[in-house]
PDB file of C-alpha atoms in Angstrom:
ATOM      1  CA  MET A 101      34.075 -68.135  11.219  1.00 59.00           C
ATOM      2  CA  ILE A 102      33.343 -70.198   8.103  1.00 69.00           C
ATOM      3  CA  ASP A 103      36.898 -71.555   8.189  1.00 70.00           C
ATOM      4  CA  ASP A 104      36.344 -72.746  11.761  1.00 71.00           C
ATOM      5  CA  LEU A 105      33.079 -74.413  10.733  1.00 74.00           C
ATOM      6  CA  LEU A 106      34.741 -76.184   7.823  1.00 76.00           C
ATOM      7  CA  LYS A 107      37.306 -77.713  10.192  1.00 80.00           C
ATOM      8  CA  SER A 108      34.668 -78.889  12.688  1.00 90.00           C
ATOM      9  CA  ASN A 109      33.005 -82.139  13.668  1.00 95.00           C
ATOM     10  CA  ILE A 110      29.293 -81.514  13.069  1.00 95.00           C
ATOM     11  CA  VAL A 111      26.045 -83.225  14.011  1.00 96.00           C
ATOM     12  CA  ILE A 112      22.745 -82.189  12.438  1.00 97.00           C
ATOM     13  CA  VAL A 113      19.291 -82.317  14.001  1.00 96.00           C
ATOM     14  CA  GLY A 114      16.648 -82.080  11.304  1.00 96.00           C
ATOM     15  CA  GLY A 115      17.107 -84.313   8.305  1.00 96.00           C
ATOM     16  CA  GLY A 116      14.702 -82.676   5.896  1.00 96.00           C
ATOM     17  CA  ARG A 117      15.201 -80.973   2.537  1.00 97.00           C
ATOM     18  CA  PHE A 118      17.524 -78.257   3.863  1.00 96.00           C
ATOM     19  CA  CYS A 119      19.744 -80.908   5.440  1.00 97.00           C
ATOM     20  CA  LYS A 120      19.974 -82.724   2.115  1.00 98.00           C
ATOM     21  CA  ASP A 121      20.835 -79.481   0.309  1.00 97.00           C
ATOM     22  CA  LEU A 122      23.508 -78.689   2.908  1.00 95.00           C
ATOM     23  CA  LEU A 123      25.036 -82.168   2.682  1.00 96.00           C
ATOM     24  CA  GLN A 124      25.070 -81.990  -1.121  1.00 96.00           C
ATOM     25  CA  LEU A 125      26.926 -78.690  -0.885  1.00 93.00           C
ATOM     26  CA  LEU A 126      29.404 -79.904   1.735  1.00 91.00           C
ATOM     27  CA  PHE A 127      30.125 -83.076  -0.221  1.00 93.00           C
ATOM     28  CA  SER A 128      30.461 -81.282  -3.553  1.00 93.00           C
ATOM     29  CA  GLU A 129      33.787 -80.803  -5.314  1.00 92.00           C
ATOM     30  CA  HIS A 130      33.850 -77.209  -4.059  1.00 87.00           C
ATOM     31  CA  PHE A 131      34.513 -78.401  -0.493  1.00 83.00           C
ATOM     32  CA  GLU A 132      36.567 -81.453  -1.415  1.00 81.00           C
ATOM     33  CA  ASP A 133      39.761 -80.205   0.243  1.00 82.00           C
ATOM     34  CA  HIS A 134      38.211 -78.645   3.336  1.00 82.00           C
ATOM     35  CA  ARG A 135      34.851 -80.150   4.210  1.00 85.00           C
ATOM     36  CA  PRO A 136      33.782 -80.586   7.808  1.00 89.00           C
ATOM     37  CA  SER A 137      33.336 -84.012   9.314  1.00 94.00           C
ATOM     38  CA  VAL A 138      29.614 -84.746   9.596  1.00 96.00           C
ATOM     39  CA  LEU A 139      29.378 -87.236  12.453  1.00 97.00           C
ATOM     40  CA  GLY A 140      25.626 -87.785  12.467  1.00 98.00           C
ATOM     41  CA  VAL A 141      22.164 -86.687  11.373  1.00 98.00           C
ATOM     42  CA  ALA A 142      18.929 -87.103  13.338  1.00 97.00           C
ATOM     43  CA  ASP A 143      15.306 -86.821  12.279  1.00 96.00           C
ATOM     44  CA  LYS A 144      12.176 -88.375  13.746  1.00 94.00           C
ATOM     45  CA  ASN A 145      10.894 -89.044  10.219  1.00 95.00           C
ATOM     46  CA  GLU A 146      12.666 -92.120   8.877  1.00 94.00           C
ATOM     47  CA  GLN A 147      11.738 -91.049   5.321  1.00 96.00           C
ATOM     48  CA  ALA A 148      13.229 -87.536   5.602  1.00 97.00           C
ATOM     49  CA  GLU A 149      15.256 -86.601   2.506  1.00 97.00           C
ATOM     50  CA  GLY A 150      18.376 -85.472   4.338  1.00 98.00           C
ATOM     51  CA  LEU A 151      18.374 -88.465   6.657  1.00 98.00           C
ATOM     52  CA  ALA A 152      18.164 -90.838   3.684  1.00 98.00           C
ATOM     53  CA  TYR A 153      20.912 -88.944   1.867  1.00 98.00           C
ATOM     54  CA  ALA A 154      23.138 -89.039   4.949  1.00 98.00           C
ATOM     55  CA  LYS A 155      22.682 -92.833   5.067  1.00 98.00           C
ATOM     56  CA  GLN A 156      23.768 -93.020   1.415  1.00 97.00           C
ATOM     57  CA  LEU A 157      26.908 -91.067   2.314  1.00 97.00           C
ATOM     58  CA  GLY A 158      27.691 -93.461   5.163  1.00 97.00           C
ATOM     59  CA  ILE A 159      26.971 -90.889   7.870  1.00 98.00           C
ATOM     60  CA  HIS A 160      25.563 -92.168  11.174  1.00 98.00           C
ATOM     61  CA  THR A 161      21.801 -91.578  11.312  1.00 98.00           C
ATOM     62  CA  THR A 162      19.248 -91.844  14.090  1.00 98.00           C
ATOM     63  CA  ASN A 163      15.608 -91.050  14.790  1.00 97.00           C
ATOM     64  CA  ASP A 164      16.454 -89.726  18.271  1.00 95.00           C
ATOM     65  CA  TYR A 165      18.496 -86.530  18.338  1.00 93.00           C
ATOM     66  CA  ARG A 166      19.648 -87.335  21.876  1.00 92.00           C
ATOM     67  CA  ALA A 167      21.646 -90.266  20.485  1.00 95.00           C
ATOM     68  CA  LEU A 168      23.859 -87.748  18.708  1.00 94.00           C
ATOM     69  CA  PHE A 169      25.148 -86.565  22.097  1.00 91.00           C
ATOM     70  CA  GLU A 170      26.781 -89.980  22.525  1.00 92.00           C
ATOM     71  CA  LEU A 171      29.081 -89.388  19.539  1.00 94.00           C
ATOM     72  CA  GLU A 172      32.610 -88.323  20.373  1.00 93.00           C
ATOM     73  CA  ASN A 173      34.364 -85.081  19.485  1.00 93.00           C
ATOM     74  CA  ILE A 174      31.268 -83.049  18.559  1.00 92.00           C
ATOM     75  CA  GLN A 175      32.195 -79.431  18.013  1.00 91.00           C
ATOM     76  CA  VAL A 176      29.070 -78.059  16.310  1.00 90.00           C
ATOM     77  CA  LEU A 177      25.415 -79.021  16.622  1.00 91.00           C
ATOM     78  CA  MET A 178      23.281 -77.637  13.800  1.00 92.00           C
ATOM     79  CA  GLU A 179      19.550 -77.601  14.477  1.00 92.00           C
ATOM     80  CA  LEU A 180      17.803 -77.368  11.098  1.00 93.00           C
ATOM     81  CA  THR A 181      14.184 -77.856  12.106  1.00 90.00           C
ATOM     82  CA  ALA A 182      11.354 -75.336  12.040  1.00 85.00           C
ATOM     83  CA  ASP A 183      10.422 -76.278  15.607  1.00 86.00           C
ATOM     84  CA  VAL A 184      11.400 -73.363  17.850  1.00 82.00           C
ATOM     85  CA  ARG A 185      10.568 -75.369  20.963  1.00 89.00           C
ATOM     86  CA  LEU A 186      12.921 -78.168  19.906  1.00 86.00           C
ATOM     87  CA  GLY A 187      15.728 -75.661  19.413  1.00 80.00           C
ATOM     88  CA  ALA A 188      15.212 -74.303  22.929  1.00 82.00           C
ATOM     89  CA  LEU A 189      15.022 -77.826  24.365  1.00 85.00           C
ATOM     90  CA  ILE A 190      18.223 -78.884  22.636  1.00 82.00           C
ATOM     91  CA  LYS A 191      19.990 -75.791  23.928  1.00 81.00           C
ATOM     92  CA  SER A 192      18.872 -76.565  27.482  1.00 82.00           C
ATOM     93  CA  ILE A 193      20.059 -80.199  27.443  1.00 77.00           C
ATOM     94  CA  THR A 194      23.183 -79.952  25.296  1.00 71.00           C
ATOM     95  CA  PRO A 195      26.168 -81.191  27.285  1.00 63.00           C
ATOM     96  CA  SER A 196      28.816 -78.584  27.988  1.00 62.00           C
ATOM     97  CA  GLN A 197      32.059 -78.980  26.074  1.00 52.00           C
TER      98      GLN A 197
END
C-alpha cells in the first residue's frame, strides 16, 4: 500500500503543522527516488505552516479545498484536518474517479 501511495498524485486538505511535517518527510532525501507528486494543498488559514511550506516548494496552494478538485490526475486526497464534519463533507462531494 505504501508503494502505491508513493507513486500517486496527491492533494492535501489541511495545511497545518502535520501537513508541513509530512511535506518535509516526503521531500527529504529518504524519498528522493520515489516521492509522490503533491499537486496541491488547501487550508482556509493563509498563514498555516504547511500551506506556507507548500508555497515555498512550488506546490499549488489554495484557501478553498474545492479548488483542488479542478486539478488533473488526482489519485489520492489526504484530509489532514481535525474537523470530522469537513472530512464527511469532502467524502460526500468528492468526484468519482
